[in-house]
């Protein structure tokens, strides 16, 4: 791929001035848009273990270039990385200049970057809302936004609590666990599996394929094939037998999505709601278990989980570098020339930690973790509910949980896009063991509660399907969060946070009679047995 061309004479600090961290690939040159080679230029790697271990050091070196700097996402894929908060906002809010459609990516189009490059699947064009602009983006996003607006957040919360109980009961009797593999990674999969209305015979394949897709030890290509096959089967099933679930709502939406668009919409929803969400849960638990500032609050049961997660979204956002854009024409931003069709990546982590921002961020939600502008994440409200409930439930069930190794010895997974732990080992007093049969019965009953989360809410008279950005009056779950302002407010905004309530229990949901409940019970039992073996 061709790299961003910049005027080294006018940019403070050249890449040659910076020595890459030990072990990172350092390229002596790369081709510019017109084919020229910038001899001697070295790119900061965003894919090596040293970057994963200490990204702040890399961002500090990149800031020597100004607000935008040359970096490398993977071998042979240089990009312009935005490290300034204000510059990031300007680009995110300028769709007339910067496109999300990767068909503008010149280096991919001319095969300078081959299709088998490991970052291409995250950057290539797909027919979904994330990769579209203008009217097409409005059509695809409206289907997602309207579908998410129909969720009952309170019913969703109850289902997350029950699913969290199921997972904790699996590893609790051992007195130790890897909270990444056994909790943070599995909980979002269970939730999204139910929200999209997968029957037991497809749920198993969906959960297994998604688990394998995000596990580098698994065959991701095979998992991707299985995921696509499963989703096409799910879409066909829901077209024939629609139900009160997100898949059926997407199918019935006036956007009239094709089967291919349906699959890619579900992939972007599930993808955004699993891997980044697991990182948010894991990073939040790490903060609460390792930072002395929170120790007293945790012991007293008064820690505001929302404040802790907000700090993670500022300092260690689960997607650290993303929001990829392609200039529609040669343009200059903050003195940096950005050639047409060459990727511009927003470093959400670097922008959030811009030295020019105010230091006091408690209660301030103006971070960029959910992006900004027309592509602001439409699922941020349910995502925050899932993350906060996951953290609350674990701390309530295991109040004496502690890290099994010092925080500084934890390893971070290499990768240019995410901020992700490799593992989060903990120990705690053992809990009472439950049989797979008992777990399955409890979980099957819990599945019934999700029906309330996707219950159809009647529309008000005259309500327009296309008006997906308008808040629904009186609906707490539909109220959109304000877009980040160019400068965070001086005073913390009074926003309610989720507070722990030790000992609080929900009313027991009676198992639903009939074959549907029995099918659910069998699937949950199979899942419990599979995860116990893992």
Short mmCIF file of C-alpha atoms in Angstrom, two decimals:
data_model
loop_
_atom_site.label_atom_id
_atom_site.label_comp_id
_atom_site.label_asym_id
_atom_site.label_seq_id
_atom_site.Cartn_x
_atom_site.Cartn_y
_atom_site.Cartn_z
CA UNK A 1 0.00 0.00 0.00
CA UNK A 2 1.18 3.52 -0.62
CA UNK A 3 1.86 5.67 2.38
CA UNK A 4 0.84 9.16 3.38
CA UNK A 5 3.16 11.69 1.86
CA UNK A 6 4.24 14.48 4.12
CA UNK A 7 6.53 17.47 3.96
CA UNK A 8 9.37 16.51 6.31
CA UNK A 9 10.72 20.03 6.22
CA UNK A 10 7.55 21.49 7.67
CA UNK A 11 6.73 18.68 10.10
CA UNK A 12 8.45 18.80 13.50
CA UNK A 13 10.38 15.59 14.17
CA UNK A 14 10.90 13.10 11.34
CA UNK A 15 10.37 9.36 11.56
CA UNK A 16 14.12 8.92 11.08
CA UNK A 17 14.62 10.75 14.37
CA UNK A 18 12.70 8.04 16.24
CA UNK A 19 14.16 4.61 16.87
CA UNK A 20 11.52 1.89 16.78
CA UNK A 21 11.17 -0.25 19.91
CA UNK A 22 13.38 -3.38 19.96
CA UNK A 23 11.87 -6.20 17.94
CA UNK A 24 9.54 -4.01 15.87
CA UNK A 25 9.86 -4.07 12.07
CA UNK A 26 11.50 -0.85 10.88
CA UNK A 27 11.26 -0.19 7.19
CA UNK A 28 13.89 1.92 5.49
CA UNK A 29 11.44 3.29 3.00
CA UNK A 30 8.05 2.90 1.34
CA UNK A 31 6.38 4.04 -1.81
CA UNK A 32 4.46 7.29 -1.86
CA UNK A 33 1.25 7.87 -3.80
CA UNK A 34 3.14 8.79 -6.97
CA UNK A 35 5.61 5.88 -6.56
CA UNK A 36 8.46 7.78 -4.96
CA UNK A 37 10.42 6.23 -2.08
CA UNK A 38 10.96 8.17 1.11
CA UNK A 39 14.47 6.80 1.74
CA UNK A 40 15.43 6.33 5.34
CA UNK A 41 11.95 6.87 6.76
CA UNK A 42 11.04 4.56 9.62
CA UNK A 43 7.49 3.83 10.63
CA UNK A 44 6.30 3.24 14.17
CA UNK A 45 4.84 -0.27 14.34
CA UNK A 46 1.37 -0.72 15.84
CA UNK A 47 1.49 -4.52 15.56
CA UNK A 48 4.49 -5.62 17.60
CA UNK A 49 4.58 -6.86 21.23
CA UNK A 50 6.46 -3.75 22.36
CA UNK A 51 3.61 -1.52 21.20
CA UNK A 52 1.08 -3.76 22.96
CA UNK A 53 3.09 -3.59 26.19
CA UNK A 54 3.51 0.20 26.18
CA UNK A 55 1.38 2.02 23.59
CA UNK A 56 1.77 5.36 25.39
CA UNK A 57 5.48 5.42 24.53
CA UNK A 58 4.70 4.89 20.84
CA UNK A 59 2.04 7.61 20.86
CA UNK A 60 4.50 10.01 22.51
CA UNK A 61 7.01 9.45 19.70
CA UNK A 62 4.28 9.84 17.07
CA UNK A 63 3.24 13.19 18.54
CA UNK A 64 6.67 14.52 17.60
CA UNK A 65 5.35 14.59 14.02
CA UNK A 66 2.42 16.83 14.96
CA UNK A 67 -1.27 15.95 14.99
CA UNK A 68 -0.94 13.28 12.28
CA UNK A 69 1.95 10.83 11.94
CA UNK A 70 3.05 7.94 9.70
CA UNK A 71 2.62 4.51 11.29
CA UNK A 72 2.38 0.87 10.22
CA UNK A 73 -0.68 -1.30 10.94
CA UNK A 74 0.99 -4.49 9.68
CA UNK A 75 3.98 -5.22 7.43
CA UNK A 76 3.40 -3.38 4.18
CA UNK A 77 0.42 -1.34 5.40
CA UNK A 78 1.48 2.21 6.34
CA UNK A 79 -1.20 4.73 7.33
CA UNK A 80 -1.60 8.27 8.60
CA UNK A 81 -2.43 8.02 12.32
CA UNK A 82 -4.34 10.89 13.95
CA UNK A 83 -3.19 11.49 17.54
CA UNK A 84 -4.88 14.83 18.27
CA UNK A 85 -8.35 14.99 19.86
CA UNK A 86 -9.46 18.07 17.93
CA UNK A 87 -8.05 16.83 14.62
CA UNK A 88 -9.80 13.49 15.15
CA UNK A 89 -13.10 15.28 15.69
CA UNK A 90 -12.59 17.40 12.59
CA UNK A 91 -12.02 14.31 10.42
CA UNK A 92 -14.83 12.27 11.99
CA UNK A 93 -17.23 15.15 11.29
CA UNK A 94 -16.14 15.73 7.67
CA UNK A 95 -17.75 13.00 5.52
CA UNK A 96 -17.65 15.34 2.54
CA UNK A 97 -13.83 15.05 2.58
CA UNK A 98 -13.20 11.67 4.20
CA UNK A 99 -15.02 8.53 3.04
CA UNK A 100 -15.56 5.30 5.00
CA UNK A 101 -15.83 3.30 1.78
CA UNK A 102 -12.66 1.18 1.41
CA UNK A 103 -13.22 0.95 -2.34
CA UNK A 104 -11.37 4.29 -2.30
CA UNK A 105 -8.28 2.50 -0.90
CA UNK A 106 -5.89 2.81 -3.83
CA UNK A 107 -3.25 0.36 -2.59
CA UNK A 108 -5.79 -2.42 -2.14
CA UNK A 109 -7.37 -1.71 -5.52
CA UNK A 110 -4.02 -1.94 -7.35
CA UNK A 111 -2.87 -4.97 -5.25
CA UNK A 112 0.01 -3.10 -3.63
CA UNK A 113 -1.57 -4.46 -0.46
CA UNK A 114 -2.58 -8.09 -1.09
CA UNK A 115 -5.94 -9.45 0.03
CA UNK A 116 -4.25 -11.93 2.37
CA UNK A 117 -2.68 -9.18 4.50
CA UNK A 118 -3.95 -9.80 8.06
CA UNK A 119 -5.46 -6.32 8.49
CA UNK A 120 -7.43 -6.35 5.24
CA UNK A 121 -10.53 -8.05 6.75
CA UNK A 122 -10.83 -5.16 9.20
CA UNK A 123 -10.35 -2.52 6.51
CA UNK A 124 -11.92 -3.87 3.31
CA UNK A 125 -15.28 -2.78 1.95
CA UNK A 126 -18.39 -4.60 3.14
CA UNK A 127 -22.02 -3.69 2.37
CA UNK A 128 -22.80 -2.46 5.88
CA UNK A 129 -23.30 0.84 7.69
CA UNK A 130 -19.67 0.96 8.87
CA UNK A 131 -18.28 1.04 5.32
CA UNK A 132 -20.79 3.32 3.60
CA UNK A 133 -21.44 7.02 3.09
CA UNK A 134 -24.31 9.37 2.31
CA UNK A 135 -27.73 7.99 1.48
CA UNK A 136 -26.53 4.38 1.54
CA UNK A 137 -25.12 4.91 5.03
CA UNK A 138 -28.40 6.47 6.15
CA UNK A 139 -30.39 3.52 4.78
CA UNK A 140 -28.20 0.87 6.41
CA UNK A 141 -27.71 2.74 9.69
CA UNK A 142 -31.43 3.42 10.04
CA UNK A 143 -32.07 -0.33 10.05
CA UNK A 144 -29.55 -0.80 12.88
CA UNK A 145 -30.63 2.24 14.89
CA UNK A 146 -34.35 1.47 14.67
CA UNK A 147 -33.70 -2.13 15.67
CA UNK A 148 -31.57 -1.17 18.67
CA UNK A 149 -34.19 1.39 19.73
CA UNK A 150 -36.71 -1.41 20.18
CA UNK A 151 -34.66 -3.14 22.88
CA UNK A 152 -35.98 -3.01 26.44
CA UNK A 153 -32.83 -2.16 28.38
CA UNK A 154 -34.29 -3.38 31.69
CA UNK A 155 -35.06 -6.85 30.27
CA UNK A 156 -31.63 -6.88 28.66
CA UNK A 157 -30.06 -6.15 32.03
CA UNK A 158 -31.91 -9.08 33.62
CA UNK A 159 -30.72 -11.46 30.93
CA UNK A 160 -27.10 -10.30 31.27
CA UNK A 161 -27.30 -10.91 35.02
CA UNK A 162 -28.62 -14.44 34.51
CA UNK A 163 -26.01 -15.23 31.84
CA UNK A 164 -23.28 -13.89 34.13
CA UNK A 165 -24.55 -16.17 36.91
CA UNK A 166 -24.35 -19.14 34.54
CA UNK A 167 -20.70 -18.43 33.70
CA UNK A 168 -19.67 -17.71 37.31
CA UNK A 169 -21.27 -20.98 38.41
CA UNK A 170 -19.11 -22.79 35.86
CA UNK A 171 -15.73 -21.59 37.16
CA UNK A 172 -16.67 -20.56 40.72
CA UNK A 173 -16.12 -23.98 42.35
CA UNK A 174 -12.46 -23.98 41.21
CA UNK A 175 -11.54 -20.83 43.13
CA UNK A 176 -9.59 -19.49 40.18
CA UNK A 177 -10.33 -18.41 36.62
CA UNK A 178 -9.12 -16.56 33.58
CA UNK A 179 -11.71 -13.79 33.46
CA UNK A 180 -10.88 -13.06 29.83
CA UNK A 181 -11.47 -16.52 28.41
CA UNK A 182 -14.08 -17.76 30.88
CA UNK A 183 -16.13 -14.61 31.47
CA UNK A 184 -15.47 -11.42 29.48
CA UNK A 185 -15.21 -13.21 26.13
CA UNK A 186 -18.18 -15.53 26.66
CA UNK A 187 -20.79 -13.23 28.14
CA UNK A 188 -21.22 -10.94 25.09
CA UNK A 189 -21.50 -14.01 22.85
CA UNK A 190 -24.33 -15.42 24.95
CA UNK A 191 -26.16 -12.10 24.96
CA UNK A 192 -25.92 -11.39 21.24
CA UNK A 193 -26.76 -14.99 20.43
CA UNK A 194 -30.09 -14.55 22.20
CA UNK A 195 -30.79 -11.05 20.91
CA UNK A 196 -30.59 -12.27 17.31
CA UNK A 197 -33.02 -15.09 18.01
CA UNK A 198 -30.82 -18.07 17.18
CA UNK A 199 -32.59 -21.39 17.77
CA UNK A 200 -30.55 -23.97 19.70
CA UNK A 201 -29.44 -25.82 16.55
CA UNK A 202 -27.83 -22.60 15.21
CA UNK A 203 -26.84 -21.07 18.55
CA UNK A 204 -24.20 -23.72 19.13
CA UNK A 205 -22.52 -23.03 15.77
CA UNK A 206 -22.77 -19.26 16.19
CA UNK A 207 -21.17 -19.23 19.65
CA UNK A 208 -18.45 -21.70 18.65
CA UNK A 209 -17.58 -19.92 15.39
CA UNK A 210 -17.41 -16.50 17.04
CA UNK A 211 -15.28 -17.87 19.87
CA UNK A 212 -12.86 -19.42 17.37
CA UNK A 213 -12.83 -16.33 15.15
CA UNK A 214 -11.38 -14.19 17.95
CA UNK A 215 -8.97 -16.88 19.21
CA UNK A 216 -5.67 -16.70 17.35
CA UNK A 217 -4.96 -20.34 18.27
CA UNK A 218 -8.00 -21.45 16.24
CA UNK A 219 -8.49 -21.70 12.47
CA UNK A 220 -10.00 -18.27 11.85
CA UNK A 221 -10.58 -18.95 8.14
CA UNK A 222 -12.65 -22.04 8.90
CA UNK A 223 -14.46 -20.18 11.68
CA UNK A 224 -15.29 -17.34 9.31
CA UNK A 225 -16.79 -19.80 6.81
CA UNK A 226 -18.84 -21.44 9.54
CA UNK A 227 -20.01 -18.02 10.79
CA UNK A 228 -21.14 -16.95 7.30
CA UNK A 229 -22.94 -20.24 6.69
CA UNK A 230 -24.66 -20.00 10.07
CA UNK A 231 -25.79 -16.43 9.51
CA UNK A 232 -27.13 -17.11 6.01
CA UNK A 233 -29.05 -20.03 7.52
CA UNK A 234 -30.33 -17.79 10.31
CA UNK A 235 -31.49 -15.13 7.84
CA UNK A 236 -33.28 -17.75 5.73
CA UNK A 237 -34.97 -19.14 8.84
CA UNK A 238 -36.12 -15.71 10.01
CA UNK A 239 -37.43 -14.78 6.59
CA UNK A 240 -39.59 -17.91 6.72
CA UNK A 241 -40.45 -17.73 10.44
CA UNK A 242 -39.98 -14.19 11.83
CA UNK A 243 -40.08 -13.68 15.57
CA UNK A 244 -39.54 -11.01 18.25
CA UNK A 245 -35.79 -10.70 17.69
CA UNK A 246 -33.27 -8.35 16.11
CA UNK A 247 -32.76 -10.51 13.01
CA UNK A 248 -36.47 -10.43 12.19
CA UNK A 249 -36.64 -6.68 12.83
CA UNK A 250 -33.74 -6.06 10.44
CA UNK A 251 -35.45 -8.17 7.79
CA UNK A 252 -38.75 -6.32 8.21
CA UNK A 253 -37.20 -2.85 8.21
CA UNK A 254 -38.20 -0.50 5.35
CA UNK A 255 -34.53 -0.46 4.29
CA UNK A 256 -35.31 -3.81 2.59
CA UNK A 257 -31.92 -5.38 3.23
CA UNK A 258 -30.75 -8.15 0.91
CA UNK A 259 -29.50 -11.43 2.38
CA UNK A 260 -25.90 -10.31 1.84
CA UNK A 261 -26.58 -6.97 3.52
CA UNK A 262 -28.33 -8.77 6.37
CA UNK A 263 -25.33 -11.00 7.02
CA UNK A 264 -22.88 -8.08 6.94
CA UNK A 265 -25.10 -5.97 9.20
CA UNK A 266 -25.23 -8.81 11.73
CA UNK A 267 -21.48 -9.39 11.44
CA UNK A 268 -20.71 -5.73 12.21
CA UNK A 269 -23.20 -5.70 15.10
CA UNK A 270 -21.94 -8.94 16.63
CA UNK A 271 -18.30 -8.09 15.88
CA UNK A 272 -18.57 -4.65 17.50
CA UNK A 273 -20.52 -6.11 20.40
CA UNK A 274 -18.21 -8.98 21.26
CA UNK A 275 -14.46 -8.36 20.91
CA UNK A 276 -14.51 -4.64 21.91
CA UNK A 277 -17.06 -5.36 24.64
CA UNK A 278 -14.97 -8.17 26.11
CA UNK A 279 -11.99 -5.77 26.19
CA UNK A 280 -14.07 -3.13 27.97
CA UNK A 281 -15.24 -5.64 30.61
CA UNK A 282 -11.74 -7.05 31.07
CA UNK A 283 -10.00 -3.68 31.19
CA UNK A 284 -12.61 -2.40 33.65
CA UNK A 285 -12.11 -5.38 35.96
CA UNK A 286 -8.35 -4.92 35.77
CA UNK A 287 -8.66 -1.26 36.76
CA UNK A 288 -10.91 -2.08 39.72
CA UNK A 289 -8.71 -4.93 40.94
CA UNK A 290 -5.35 -3.20 40.55
CA UNK A 291 -5.82 0.53 41.18
CA UNK A 292 -5.47 1.52 44.84
CA UNK A 293 -7.84 4.44 44.34
CA UNK A 294 -10.75 2.00 44.08
CA UNK A 295 -9.79 -0.49 46.80
CA UNK A 296 -11.66 1.27 49.60
CA UNK A 297 -14.79 1.80 47.53
CA UNK A 298 -14.86 -1.83 46.45
CA UNK A 299 -14.49 -3.05 50.03
CA UNK A 300 -17.33 -0.81 51.14
CA UNK A 301 -19.56 -1.79 48.21
CA UNK A 302 -20.03 1.78 47.03
CA UNK A 303 -17.85 1.92 43.94
CA UNK A 304 -19.61 3.47 40.97
CA UNK A 305 -18.95 1.00 38.18
CA UNK A 306 -19.94 3.53 35.54
CA UNK A 307 -17.16 5.88 36.63
CA UNK A 308 -14.58 3.09 36.43
CA UNK A 309 -15.70 2.05 32.95
CA UNK A 310 -15.69 5.70 31.87
CA UNK A 311 -12.06 5.96 32.94
CA UNK A 312 -11.25 2.88 30.86
CA UNK A 313 -13.01 4.42 27.85
CA UNK A 314 -10.80 7.48 28.24
CA UNK A 315 -7.45 5.85 29.03
CA UNK A 316 -7.63 2.36 27.51
CA UNK A 317 -10.49 2.28 24.97
CA UNK A 318 -11.17 -1.29 23.78
CA UNK A 319 -10.69 -0.22 20.16
CA UNK A 320 -7.50 1.80 20.36
CA UNK A 321 -6.95 2.59 16.67
CA UNK A 322 -9.81 2.40 14.19
CA UNK A 323 -12.35 4.68 12.45
CA UNK A 324 -10.54 4.24 9.13
CA UNK A 325 -11.16 6.95 6.52
CA UNK A 326 -10.06 7.50 2.93
CA UNK A 327 -9.58 11.05 1.59
CA UNK A 328 -11.82 11.67 -1.43
CA UNK A 329 -9.14 13.95 -2.88
CA UNK A 330 -5.71 15.22 -1.95
CA UNK A 331 -6.14 17.36 1.13
CA UNK A 332 -4.11 19.03 3.86
CA UNK A 333 -5.04 18.79 7.55
CA UNK A 334 -3.07 20.64 10.22
CA UNK A 335 -0.16 21.02 7.80
CA UNK A 336 -0.11 17.33 6.85
CA UNK A 337 -0.75 16.32 3.24
CA UNK A 338 -3.15 13.37 2.99
CA UNK A 339 -3.21 11.89 -0.53
CA UNK A 340 -6.43 10.69 -2.12
CA UNK A 341 -7.29 7.07 -1.29
CA UNK A 342 -4.63 6.50 1.38
CA UNK A 343 -5.91 5.32 4.78
CA UNK A 344 -6.26 7.74 7.66
CA UNK A 345 -6.72 5.96 10.99
CA UNK A 346 -8.03 7.68 14.12
CA UNK A 347 -6.07 6.71 17.22
CA UNK A 348 -8.93 6.84 19.71
CA UNK A 349 -6.48 6.03 22.51
CA UNK A 350 -3.95 8.72 21.58
CA UNK A 351 -6.66 11.34 20.97
CA UNK A 352 -8.34 10.60 24.30
CA UNK A 353 -4.98 11.02 26.03
CA UNK A 354 -4.02 14.15 24.11
CA UNK A 355 -1.76 16.19 26.48
CA UNK A 356 -3.75 19.32 25.58
CA UNK A 357 -6.95 17.96 27.14
CA UNK A 358 -7.92 18.73 30.69
CA UNK A 359 -6.72 16.18 33.22
CA UNK A 360 -9.93 15.95 35.32
CA UNK A 361 -12.26 13.58 33.49
CA UNK A 362 -14.40 12.14 36.28
CA UNK A 363 -17.97 12.16 35.02
CA UNK A 364 -16.89 13.59 31.64
CA UNK A 365 -18.22 11.48 28.75
CA UNK A 366 -16.63 13.46 25.90
CA UNK A 367 -14.15 10.68 25.03
CA UNK A 368 -13.98 9.29 21.50
CA UNK A 369 -14.22 5.59 22.41
CA UNK A 370 -17.60 5.43 20.64
CA UNK A 371 -16.31 7.59 17.75
CA UNK A 372 -18.14 10.81 16.74
CA UNK A 373 -19.95 12.36 13.80
CA UNK A 374 -22.24 10.37 11.46
CA UNK A 375 -20.56 7.06 12.37
CA UNK A 376 -20.93 7.35 16.14
CA UNK A 377 -21.54 3.86 17.50
CA UNK A 378 -25.34 3.33 17.55
CA UNK A 379 -25.06 0.52 20.11
CA UNK A 380 -23.17 2.36 22.84
CA UNK A 381 -26.11 2.41 25.29
CA UNK A 382 -26.78 -1.36 25.34
CA UNK A 383 -23.02 -2.00 25.25
CA UNK A 384 -22.51 0.08 28.39
CA UNK A 385 -25.37 -1.75 30.11
CA UNK A 386 -23.86 -5.15 29.28
CA UNK A 387 -20.39 -4.09 30.46
CA UNK A 388 -21.56 -2.48 33.70
CA UNK A 389 -23.81 -5.42 34.62
CA UNK A 390 -20.99 -7.87 33.87
CA UNK A 391 -18.61 -6.06 36.21
CA UNK A 392 -21.26 -5.55 38.92
CA UNK A 393 -22.36 -9.18 38.90
CA UNK A 394 -18.85 -10.58 39.13
CA UNK A 395 -17.90 -8.31 42.04
CA UNK A 396 -21.16 -9.07 43.85
CA UNK A 397 -20.82 -12.84 43.43
CA UNK A 398 -17.08 -12.91 44.13
CA UNK A 399 -16.44 -9.97 46.49
CA UNK A 400 -13.00 -11.29 47.54
CA UNK A 401 -11.69 -11.78 44.02
CA UNK A 402 -8.09 -10.65 43.47
CA UNK A 403 -5.51 -10.79 40.71
CA UNK A 404 -3.52 -14.02 40.66
CA UNK A 405 -0.42 -12.20 39.36
CA UNK A 406 0.75 -8.58 39.76
CA UNK A 407 -0.86 -6.25 37.24
CA UNK A 408 2.50 -5.30 35.75
CA UNK A 409 3.10 -8.94 34.79
CA UNK A 410 -0.07 -9.24 32.73
CA UNK A 411 0.48 -9.52 28.98
CA UNK A 412 -1.34 -7.54 26.28
CA UNK A 413 -2.22 -9.11 22.95
CA UNK A 414 -0.36 -7.57 19.99
CA UNK A 415 -2.54 -5.98 17.34
CA UNK A 416 -2.97 -2.53 15.80
CA UNK A 417 -6.68 -2.09 16.45
CA UNK A 418 -7.47 -3.29 19.97
CA UNK A 419 -6.32 -2.77 23.55
CA UNK A 420 -6.71 -6.34 24.76
CA UNK A 421 -5.30 -8.45 27.55
CA UNK A 422 -4.00 -11.92 26.72
CA UNK A 423 -5.43 -13.23 30.00
CA UNK A 424 -6.81 -11.97 33.32
CA UNK A 425 -6.06 -14.67 35.93
CA UNK A 426 -7.77 -14.24 39.31
CA UNK A 427 -8.36 -16.23 42.50
CA UNK A 428 -11.18 -16.16 45.05
CA UNK A 429 -12.86 -18.35 47.69
CA UNK A 430 -14.52 -21.34 46.05
CA UNK A 431 -18.27 -21.32 45.50
CA UNK A 432 -20.69 -24.23 45.74
CA UNK A 433 -20.68 -26.53 42.72
CA UNK A 434 -23.74 -27.01 40.52
CA UNK A 435 -24.41 -29.84 38.10
CA UNK A 436 -24.64 -29.27 34.37
CA UNK A 437 -28.32 -30.20 34.65
CA UNK A 438 -28.98 -27.54 37.30
CA UNK A 439 -27.04 -24.93 35.32
CA UNK A 440 -28.95 -25.79 32.16
CA UNK A 441 -32.31 -25.45 33.91
CA UNK A 442 -31.36 -22.07 35.37
CA UNK A 443 -29.99 -20.80 32.07
CA UNK A 444 -32.98 -22.02 30.07
CA UNK A 445 -35.25 -20.08 32.42
CA UNK A 446 -32.98 -17.07 31.99
CA UNK A 447 -33.40 -17.30 28.21
CA UNK A 448 -37.10 -16.62 28.67
CA UNK A 449 -36.34 -13.20 30.13
CA UNK A 450 -34.70 -12.03 26.91
CA UNK A 451 -38.08 -12.23 25.19
CA UNK A 452 -38.96 -9.08 27.10
CA UNK A 453 -35.87 -7.30 25.76
CA UNK A 454 -37.02 -7.81 22.19
CA UNK A 455 -40.73 -7.33 22.74
CA UNK A 456 -42.30 -5.19 20.05
CA UNK A 457 -43.03 -1.70 21.26
CA UNK A 458 -45.96 -0.06 19.44
CA UNK A 459 -45.15 3.06 17.50
CA UNK A 460 -46.73 6.34 18.34
CA UNK A 461 -49.19 7.69 15.81
CA UNK A 462 -47.38 9.38 12.96
CA UNK A 463 -43.97 8.09 13.99
CA UNK A 464 -41.66 7.95 10.98
CA UNK A 465 -39.57 4.81 10.46
CA UNK A 466 -36.79 6.82 8.91
CA UNK A 467 -36.46 9.22 11.82
CA UNK A 468 -33.99 6.93 13.54
CA UNK A 469 -31.91 9.69 15.06
CA UNK A 470 -34.81 11.24 16.98
CA UNK A 471 -35.01 10.21 20.66
CA UNK A 472 -38.19 8.43 21.72
CA UNK A 473 -39.75 10.55 24.39
CA UNK A 474 -40.14 8.71 27.67
CA UNK A 475 -37.79 5.86 26.65
CA UNK A 476 -34.69 5.81 28.82
CA UNK A 477 -33.00 3.30 26.57
CA UNK A 478 -33.49 5.39 23.44
CA UNK A 479 -32.03 8.64 24.74
CA UNK A 480 -28.83 9.22 22.71
CA UNK A 481 -25.64 10.27 24.43
CA UNK A 482 -24.47 13.73 23.37
CA UNK A 483 -21.74 13.79 20.75
CA UNK A 484 -18.34 14.73 22.18
CA UNK A 485 -17.76 18.47 22.13
CA UNK A 486 -14.52 19.89 20.71
CA UNK A 487 -13.40 20.74 24.24
CA UNK A 488 -14.44 18.60 27.20
CA UNK A 489 -16.46 20.52 29.78
CA UNK A 490 -14.61 22.02 32.71
CA UNK A 491 -16.94 20.45 35.25
CA UNK A 492 -17.94 16.77 35.32
CA UNK A 493 -21.36 16.22 33.79
CA UNK A 494 -23.93 14.82 36.25
CA UNK A 495 -24.59 11.46 34.60
CA UNK A 496 -26.01 8.54 36.54
CA UNK A 497 -23.66 5.63 37.10
CA UNK A 498 -24.38 2.04 37.90
CA UNK A 499 -23.94 1.35 41.61
CA UNK A 500 -23.19 -2.02 43.11
CA UNK A 501 -25.86 -3.52 45.31
CA UNK A 502 -24.34 -6.50 47.14
CA UNK A 503 -26.84 -9.21 47.95
CA UNK A 504 -29.54 -7.95 45.60
CA UNK A 505 -31.36 -10.82 43.89
CA UNK A 506 -33.91 -10.97 41.10
CA UNK A 507 -37.16 -12.88 41.34
CA UNK A 508 -36.83 -16.42 40.03
CA UNK A 509 -38.12 -16.87 36.51
CA UNK A 510 -40.14 -20.06 36.21
CA UNK A 511 -39.04 -22.42 33.41
CA UNK A 512 -41.31 -22.17 30.40
CA UNK A 513 -43.14 -25.43 29.65
CA UNK A 514 -43.07 -27.31 26.39
CA UNK A 515 -40.54 -28.36 23.73
CA UNK A 516 -39.02 -24.89 23.28
CA UNK A 517 -37.86 -24.79 26.88
CA UNK A 518 -36.58 -28.37 26.64
CA UNK A 519 -34.57 -27.47 23.52
CA UNK A 520 -33.07 -24.50 25.31
CA UNK A 521 -32.22 -26.64 28.33
CA UNK A 522 -30.44 -29.23 26.18
CA UNK A 523 -28.42 -26.53 24.42
CA UNK A 524 -27.34 -24.85 27.67
CA UNK A 525 -26.35 -28.25 29.10
CA UNK A 526 -24.25 -28.99 26.01
CA UNK A 527 -22.65 -25.56 26.23
CA UNK A 528 -21.84 -26.03 29.93
CA UNK A 529 -20.21 -29.38 29.23
CA UNK A 530 -18.22 -27.96 26.30
CA UNK A 531 -16.93 -24.97 28.29
CA UNK A 532 -16.07 -27.13 31.30
CA UNK A 533 -13.89 -29.27 29.05
CA UNK A 534 -12.24 -26.16 27.59
#
